[in-house]
Short mmCIF file of C-alpha atoms and ligand atoms in Angstrom, two decimals:
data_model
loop_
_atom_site.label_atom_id
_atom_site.label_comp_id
_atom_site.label_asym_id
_atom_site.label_seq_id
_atom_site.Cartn_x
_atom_site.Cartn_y
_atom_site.Cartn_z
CA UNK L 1 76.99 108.49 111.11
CA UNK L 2 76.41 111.88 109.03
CA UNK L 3 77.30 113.24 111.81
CA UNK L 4 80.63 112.16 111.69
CA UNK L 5 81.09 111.77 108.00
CA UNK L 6 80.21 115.86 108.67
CA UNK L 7 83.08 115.91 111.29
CA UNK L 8 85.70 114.40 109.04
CA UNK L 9 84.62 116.82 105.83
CA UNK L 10 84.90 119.90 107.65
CA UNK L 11 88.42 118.62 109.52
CA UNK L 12 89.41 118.11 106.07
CA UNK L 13 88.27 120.56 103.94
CA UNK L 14 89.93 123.08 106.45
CA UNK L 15 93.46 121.58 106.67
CA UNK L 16 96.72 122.73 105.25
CA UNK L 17 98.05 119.49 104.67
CA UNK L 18 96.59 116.51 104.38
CA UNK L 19 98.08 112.91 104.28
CA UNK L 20 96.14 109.96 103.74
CA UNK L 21 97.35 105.94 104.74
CA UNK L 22 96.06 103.25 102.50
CA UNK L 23 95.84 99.78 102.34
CA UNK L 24 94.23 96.41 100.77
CA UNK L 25 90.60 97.57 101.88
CA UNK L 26 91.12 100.48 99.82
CA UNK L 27 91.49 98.33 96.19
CA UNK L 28 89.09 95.61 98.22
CA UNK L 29 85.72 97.23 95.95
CA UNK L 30 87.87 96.65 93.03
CA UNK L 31 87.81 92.98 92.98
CA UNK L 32 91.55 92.84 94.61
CA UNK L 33 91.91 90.73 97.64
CA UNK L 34 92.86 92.44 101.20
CA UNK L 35 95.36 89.98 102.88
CA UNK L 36 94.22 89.54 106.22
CA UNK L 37 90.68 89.42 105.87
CA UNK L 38 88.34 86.21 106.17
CA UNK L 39 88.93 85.51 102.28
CA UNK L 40 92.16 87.34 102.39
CA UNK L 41 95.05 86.32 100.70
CA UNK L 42 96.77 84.91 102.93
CA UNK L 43 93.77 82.66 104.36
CA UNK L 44 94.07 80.76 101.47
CA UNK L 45 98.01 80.52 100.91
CA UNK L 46 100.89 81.11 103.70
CA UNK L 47 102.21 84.16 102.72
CA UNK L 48 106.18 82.80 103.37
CA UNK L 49 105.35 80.26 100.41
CA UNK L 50 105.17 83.16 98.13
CA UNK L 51 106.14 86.44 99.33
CA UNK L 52 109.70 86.09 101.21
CA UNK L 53 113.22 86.06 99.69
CA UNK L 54 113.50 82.20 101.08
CA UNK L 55 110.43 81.54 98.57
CA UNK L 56 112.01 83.09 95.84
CA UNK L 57 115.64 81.73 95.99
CA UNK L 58 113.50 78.02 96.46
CA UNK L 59 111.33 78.35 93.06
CA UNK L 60 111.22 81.44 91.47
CA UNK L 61 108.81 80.16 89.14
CA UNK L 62 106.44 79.59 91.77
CA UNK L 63 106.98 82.99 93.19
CA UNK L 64 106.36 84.02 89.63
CA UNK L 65 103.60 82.29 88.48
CA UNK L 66 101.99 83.75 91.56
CA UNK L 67 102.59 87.25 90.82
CA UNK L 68 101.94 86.97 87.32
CA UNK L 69 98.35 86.41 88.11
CA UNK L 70 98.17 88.91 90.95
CA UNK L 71 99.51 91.53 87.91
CA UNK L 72 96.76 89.90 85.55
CA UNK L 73 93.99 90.28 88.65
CA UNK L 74 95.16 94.25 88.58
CA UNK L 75 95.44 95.55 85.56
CA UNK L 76 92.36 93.86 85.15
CA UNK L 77 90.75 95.91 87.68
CA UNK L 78 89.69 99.41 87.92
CA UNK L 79 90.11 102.55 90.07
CA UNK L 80 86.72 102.79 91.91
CA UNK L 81 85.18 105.47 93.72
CA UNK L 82 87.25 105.70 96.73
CA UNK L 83 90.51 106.23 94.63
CA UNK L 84 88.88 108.58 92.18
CA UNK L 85 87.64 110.76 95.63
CA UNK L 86 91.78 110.47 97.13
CA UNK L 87 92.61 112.18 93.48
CA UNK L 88 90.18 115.20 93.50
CA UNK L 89 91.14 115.80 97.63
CA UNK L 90 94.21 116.16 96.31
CA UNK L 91 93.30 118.84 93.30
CA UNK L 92 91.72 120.73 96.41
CA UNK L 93 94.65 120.83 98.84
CA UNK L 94 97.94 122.76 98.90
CA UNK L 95 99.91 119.41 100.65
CA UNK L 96 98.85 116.15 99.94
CA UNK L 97 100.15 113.28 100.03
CA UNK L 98 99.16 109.26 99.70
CA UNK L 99 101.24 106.64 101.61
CA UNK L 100 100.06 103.57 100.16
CA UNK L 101 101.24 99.82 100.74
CA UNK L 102 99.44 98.90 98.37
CA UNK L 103 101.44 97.13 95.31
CA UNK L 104 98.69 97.82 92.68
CA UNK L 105 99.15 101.10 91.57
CA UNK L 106 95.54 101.74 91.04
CA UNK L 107 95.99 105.62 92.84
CA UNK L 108 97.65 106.59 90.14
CA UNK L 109 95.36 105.58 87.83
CA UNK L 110 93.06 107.16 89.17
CA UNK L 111 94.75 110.09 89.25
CA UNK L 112 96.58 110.85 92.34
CA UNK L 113 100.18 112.09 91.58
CA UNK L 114 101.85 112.61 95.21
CA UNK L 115 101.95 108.74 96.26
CA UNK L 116 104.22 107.10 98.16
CA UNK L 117 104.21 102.99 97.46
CA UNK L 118 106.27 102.12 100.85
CA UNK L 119 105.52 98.47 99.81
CA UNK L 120 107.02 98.84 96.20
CA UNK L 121 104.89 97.73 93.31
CA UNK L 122 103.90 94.91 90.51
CA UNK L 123 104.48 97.43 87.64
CA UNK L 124 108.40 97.27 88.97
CA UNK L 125 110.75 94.46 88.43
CA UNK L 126 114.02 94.74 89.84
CA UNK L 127 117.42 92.89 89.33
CA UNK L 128 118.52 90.38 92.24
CA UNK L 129 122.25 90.96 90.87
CA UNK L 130 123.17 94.79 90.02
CA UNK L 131 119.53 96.22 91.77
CA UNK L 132 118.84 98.02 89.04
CA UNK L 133 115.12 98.54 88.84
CA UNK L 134 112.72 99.41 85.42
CA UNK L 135 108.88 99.55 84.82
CA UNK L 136 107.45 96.47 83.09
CA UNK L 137 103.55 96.63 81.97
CA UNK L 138 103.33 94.03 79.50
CA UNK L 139 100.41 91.92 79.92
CA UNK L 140 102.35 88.92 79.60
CA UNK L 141 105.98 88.74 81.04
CA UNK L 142 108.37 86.03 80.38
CA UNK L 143 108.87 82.77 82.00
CA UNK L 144 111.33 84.12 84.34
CA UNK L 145 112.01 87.71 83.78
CA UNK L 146 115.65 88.57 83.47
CA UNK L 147 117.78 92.12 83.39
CA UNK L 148 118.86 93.53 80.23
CA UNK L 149 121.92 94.88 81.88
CA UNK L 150 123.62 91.82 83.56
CA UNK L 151 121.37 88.95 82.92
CA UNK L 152 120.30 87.79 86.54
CA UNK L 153 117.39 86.77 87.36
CA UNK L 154 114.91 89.65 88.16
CA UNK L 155 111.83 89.85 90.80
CA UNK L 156 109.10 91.73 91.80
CA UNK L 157 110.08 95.58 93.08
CA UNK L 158 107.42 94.57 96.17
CA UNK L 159 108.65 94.34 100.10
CA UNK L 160 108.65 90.53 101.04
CA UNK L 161 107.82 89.43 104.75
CA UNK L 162 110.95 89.88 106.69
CA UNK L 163 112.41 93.20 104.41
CA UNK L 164 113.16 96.42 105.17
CA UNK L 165 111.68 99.41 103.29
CA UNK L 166 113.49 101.63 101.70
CA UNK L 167 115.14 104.12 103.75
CA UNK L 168 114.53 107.28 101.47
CA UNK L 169 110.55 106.40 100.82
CA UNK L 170 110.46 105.79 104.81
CA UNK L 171 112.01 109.02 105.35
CA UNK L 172 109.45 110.52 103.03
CA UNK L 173 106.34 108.75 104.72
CA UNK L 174 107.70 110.31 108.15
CA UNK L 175 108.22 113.57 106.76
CA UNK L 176 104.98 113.61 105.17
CA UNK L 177 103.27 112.27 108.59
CA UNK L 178 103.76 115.81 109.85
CA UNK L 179 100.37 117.48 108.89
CA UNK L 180 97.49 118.80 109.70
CA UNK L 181 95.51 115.86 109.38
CA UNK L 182 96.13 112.15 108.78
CA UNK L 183 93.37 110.05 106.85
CA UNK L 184 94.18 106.07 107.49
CA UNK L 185 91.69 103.92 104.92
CA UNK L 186 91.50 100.58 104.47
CA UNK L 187 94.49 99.18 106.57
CA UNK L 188 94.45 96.90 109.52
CA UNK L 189 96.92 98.86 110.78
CA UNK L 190 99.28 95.24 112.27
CA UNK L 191 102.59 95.87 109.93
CA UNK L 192 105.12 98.02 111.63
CA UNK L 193 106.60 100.59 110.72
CA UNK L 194 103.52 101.91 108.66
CA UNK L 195 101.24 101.44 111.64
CA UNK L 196 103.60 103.73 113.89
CA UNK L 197 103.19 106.78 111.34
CA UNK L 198 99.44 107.42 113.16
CA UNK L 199 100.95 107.79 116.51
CA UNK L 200 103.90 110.23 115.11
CA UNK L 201 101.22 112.15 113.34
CA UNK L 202 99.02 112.77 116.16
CA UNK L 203 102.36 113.22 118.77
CA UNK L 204 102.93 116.01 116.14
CA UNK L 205 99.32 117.05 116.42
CA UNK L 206 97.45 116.23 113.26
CA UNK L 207 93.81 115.17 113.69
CA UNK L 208 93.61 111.36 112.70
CA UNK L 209 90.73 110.53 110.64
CA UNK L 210 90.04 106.59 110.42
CA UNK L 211 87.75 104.84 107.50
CA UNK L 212 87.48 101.17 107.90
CA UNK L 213 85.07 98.31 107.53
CA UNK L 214 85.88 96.88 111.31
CA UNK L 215 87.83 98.27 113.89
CA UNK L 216 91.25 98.48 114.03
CA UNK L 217 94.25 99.81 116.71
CA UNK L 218 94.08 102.89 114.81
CA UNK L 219 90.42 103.46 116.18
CA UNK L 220 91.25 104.02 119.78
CA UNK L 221 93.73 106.98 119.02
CA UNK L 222 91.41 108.73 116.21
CA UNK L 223 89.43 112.26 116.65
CA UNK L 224 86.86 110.37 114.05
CA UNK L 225 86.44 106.73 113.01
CA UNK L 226 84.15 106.18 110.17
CA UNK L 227 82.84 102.43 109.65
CA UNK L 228 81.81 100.84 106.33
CA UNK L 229 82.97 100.80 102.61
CA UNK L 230 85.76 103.26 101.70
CA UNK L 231 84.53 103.97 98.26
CA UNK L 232 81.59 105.23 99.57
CA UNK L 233 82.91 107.17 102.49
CA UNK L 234 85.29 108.53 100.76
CA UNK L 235 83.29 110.05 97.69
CA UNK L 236 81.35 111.77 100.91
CA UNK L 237 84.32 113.17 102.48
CA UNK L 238 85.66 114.58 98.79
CA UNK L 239 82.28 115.70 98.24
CA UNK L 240 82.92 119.85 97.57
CA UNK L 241 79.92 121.83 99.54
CA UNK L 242 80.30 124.71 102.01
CA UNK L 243 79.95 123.45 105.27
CA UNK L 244 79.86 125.80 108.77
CA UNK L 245 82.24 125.01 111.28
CA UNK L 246 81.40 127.06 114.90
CA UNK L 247 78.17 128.96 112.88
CA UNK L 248 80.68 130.07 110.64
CA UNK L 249 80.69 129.45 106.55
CA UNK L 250 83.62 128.33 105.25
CA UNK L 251 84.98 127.03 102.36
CA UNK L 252 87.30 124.55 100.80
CA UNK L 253 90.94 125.43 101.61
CA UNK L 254 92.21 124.43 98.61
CA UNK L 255 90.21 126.95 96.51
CA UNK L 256 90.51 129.40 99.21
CA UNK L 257 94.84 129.11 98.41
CA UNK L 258 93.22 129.06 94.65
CA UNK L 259 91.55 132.17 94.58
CA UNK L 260 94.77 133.27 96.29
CA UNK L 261 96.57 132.78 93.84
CA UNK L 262 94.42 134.27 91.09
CA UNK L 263 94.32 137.53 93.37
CA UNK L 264 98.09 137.18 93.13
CA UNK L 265 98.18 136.68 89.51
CA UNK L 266 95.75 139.63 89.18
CA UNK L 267 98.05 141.76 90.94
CA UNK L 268 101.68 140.19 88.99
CA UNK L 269 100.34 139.44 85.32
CA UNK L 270 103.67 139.54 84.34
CA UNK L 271 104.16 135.80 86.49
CA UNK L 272 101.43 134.07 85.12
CA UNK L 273 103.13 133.12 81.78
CA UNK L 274 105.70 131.25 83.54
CA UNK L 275 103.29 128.72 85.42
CA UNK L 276 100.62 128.34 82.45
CA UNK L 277 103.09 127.07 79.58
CA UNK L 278 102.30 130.63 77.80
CA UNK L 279 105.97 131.21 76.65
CA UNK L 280 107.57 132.31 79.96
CA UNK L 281 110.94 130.85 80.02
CA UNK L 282 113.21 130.66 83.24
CA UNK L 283 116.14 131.76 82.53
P1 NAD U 1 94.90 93.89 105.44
O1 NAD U 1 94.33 92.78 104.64
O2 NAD U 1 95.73 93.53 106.62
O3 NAD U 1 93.72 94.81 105.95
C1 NAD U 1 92.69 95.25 105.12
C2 NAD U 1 91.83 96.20 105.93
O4 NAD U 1 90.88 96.78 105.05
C3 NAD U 1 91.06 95.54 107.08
O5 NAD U 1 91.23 96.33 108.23
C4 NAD U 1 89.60 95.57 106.60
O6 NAD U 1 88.69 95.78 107.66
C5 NAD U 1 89.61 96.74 105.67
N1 NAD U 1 88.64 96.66 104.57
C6 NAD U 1 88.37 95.62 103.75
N2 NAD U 1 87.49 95.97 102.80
C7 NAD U 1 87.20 97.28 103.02
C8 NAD U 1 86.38 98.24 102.35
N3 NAD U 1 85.67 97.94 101.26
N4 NAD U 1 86.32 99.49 102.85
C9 NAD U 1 87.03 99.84 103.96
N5 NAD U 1 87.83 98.99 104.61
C10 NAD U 1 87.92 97.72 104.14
O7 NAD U 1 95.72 94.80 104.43
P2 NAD U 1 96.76 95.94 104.74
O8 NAD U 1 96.40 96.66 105.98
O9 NAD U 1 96.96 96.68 103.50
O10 NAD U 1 98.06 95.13 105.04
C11 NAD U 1 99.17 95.89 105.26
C12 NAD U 1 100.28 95.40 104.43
O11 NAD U 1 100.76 94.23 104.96
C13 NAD U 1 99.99 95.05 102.98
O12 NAD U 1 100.19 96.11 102.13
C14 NAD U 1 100.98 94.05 102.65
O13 NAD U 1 102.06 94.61 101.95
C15 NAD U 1 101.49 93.65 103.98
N6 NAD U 1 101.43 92.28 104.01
C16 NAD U 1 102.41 91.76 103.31
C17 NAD U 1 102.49 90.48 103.22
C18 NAD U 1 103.60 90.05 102.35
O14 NAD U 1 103.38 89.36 101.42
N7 NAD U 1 104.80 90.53 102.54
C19 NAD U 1 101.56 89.67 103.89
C20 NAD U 1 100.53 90.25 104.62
C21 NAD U 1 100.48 91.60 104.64
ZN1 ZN U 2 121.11 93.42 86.68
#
């Protein structure tokens, strides 16, 4: 297993651009049920009863009350390890990027800024009239939420079973599918399209890198597939040591396009104070 936890670092550390695919198993560590698994979500409910437009137009309230205390279960819980070791691989690389269906928004909290929530989130309400969408935190939301603007009925910004994404965060997942390597955590990897961005990455030639409790239909197409908890992988595979790839040491990427820069900086003083908040102006 170190072995390939070794693997993974060094195909990491040494890549331009890295994208990473997450899903329920990712949040699983942080008390926030995955869907599919034996005490999944939907083993104890029928996901159509509360997560489908047909639901909603039935009882909204139900479809509410249910999401209500699926908001209350997340903001309840926190980032854990695996999320905290997504945000510093991203302080380390050039390109990064998170696709995440996950609705919980816990990669941001943790501190990942380049995320892309294909599956929409909790934290977003949006209008069932005008579409209009807005953030709403509040611990407690109203019996039925409305909009402020028109005054219909509002629901969660999430994708229901039998939607279609939207087209410009699709186009975004695609586009960031071509890199150098693709990390795919925590997802069973069954809900097209998300499950087809593996195959365009590697048709493109990125390296795919798989964490994951069981195995999945990802495993069979990736250059490494690590098995266990992703919190715990993942703090290894963020880890920051010099590692030797072919007898030869190298280091992190990211601080390699660092130190770049600082050479550059050395070299063009004069630049710095527009990227530092110094008083450079663009004018
Ligand atoms: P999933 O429940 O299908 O899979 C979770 C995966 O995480 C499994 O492969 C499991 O082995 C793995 N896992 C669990 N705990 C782990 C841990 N600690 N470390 C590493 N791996 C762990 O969840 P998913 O793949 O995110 O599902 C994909 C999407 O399908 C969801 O985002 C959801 O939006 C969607 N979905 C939607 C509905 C709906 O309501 N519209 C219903 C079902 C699924
Ligand atoms: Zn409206």
């Amino acid at each position: 297993m170190q072995e390939l936890i070794d693997k993974a670092h060094s195909i990491i550390a040494t890549s331009r651009s890295v994208t990473v695919i997450t899903g329920a198993g990712v949040s699983a560590e942080s008390g926030i049920p995955t869907y599919r698994d034996e005490d999944g979500l939907w083993s104890n409910f029928r996901a159509e009863d509360f997560s489908s437009a047909e639901a909603f137009k039935q009882d909204p309230t139900k479809v509410w009350d249910w999401y209500k205390e699926r908001r209350r279960t997340m903001a309840a819980a926190q980032p854990n390890e695996g999320h905290k070791a997504l945000a510093a691989l991203e302080r380390n690389h050039m390109q990064f990027m998170v696709i995440t269906q996950n609705i919980d928004g816990l990669h941001q909290r943790a501190g990942t800024d380049n995320i892309i929530e294909l599956h929409g989130s909790v934290w977003r309400l949006r209008c069932t009239n005008c579409l209009g969408e807005w953030e709403d935190r509040s611990a407690e939301l109203p019996w039925l939420p409305y909009c402020e603007s028109c005054h219909s009925l509002a629901r969660p910004a999430v994708v229901w079973f039998g939607e279609s994404l939207k087209p410009q965060e699709w186009e975004r997942a695609v586009r960031a599918s071509y890199c150098d390597t693709l990390l795919v955590v925590g997802t069973s990897a069954l809900v097209n399209p998300v499950a087809s961005l593996p195959e365009i990455a590697q048709k493109n030639r990125a390296r795919i890198i798989e964490v994951n409790a069981g195995e999945t239909p990802i495993t069979a197409i990736a250059d490494v597939s690590l098995r266990g908890k992703s919190s715990e992988i993942l703090a290894q595979l963020a880890e920051e040591k010099e590692h030797t790839i072919d007898g030869m040491h190298d280091m992190d990427l990211g601080k390699a396009m660092q130190r770049g820069l600082e050479k550059f900086y050395a070299k063009y003083p004069q630049l710095r104070k527009y990227v530092d908040g110094s008083g450079g102006k663009v004018e």
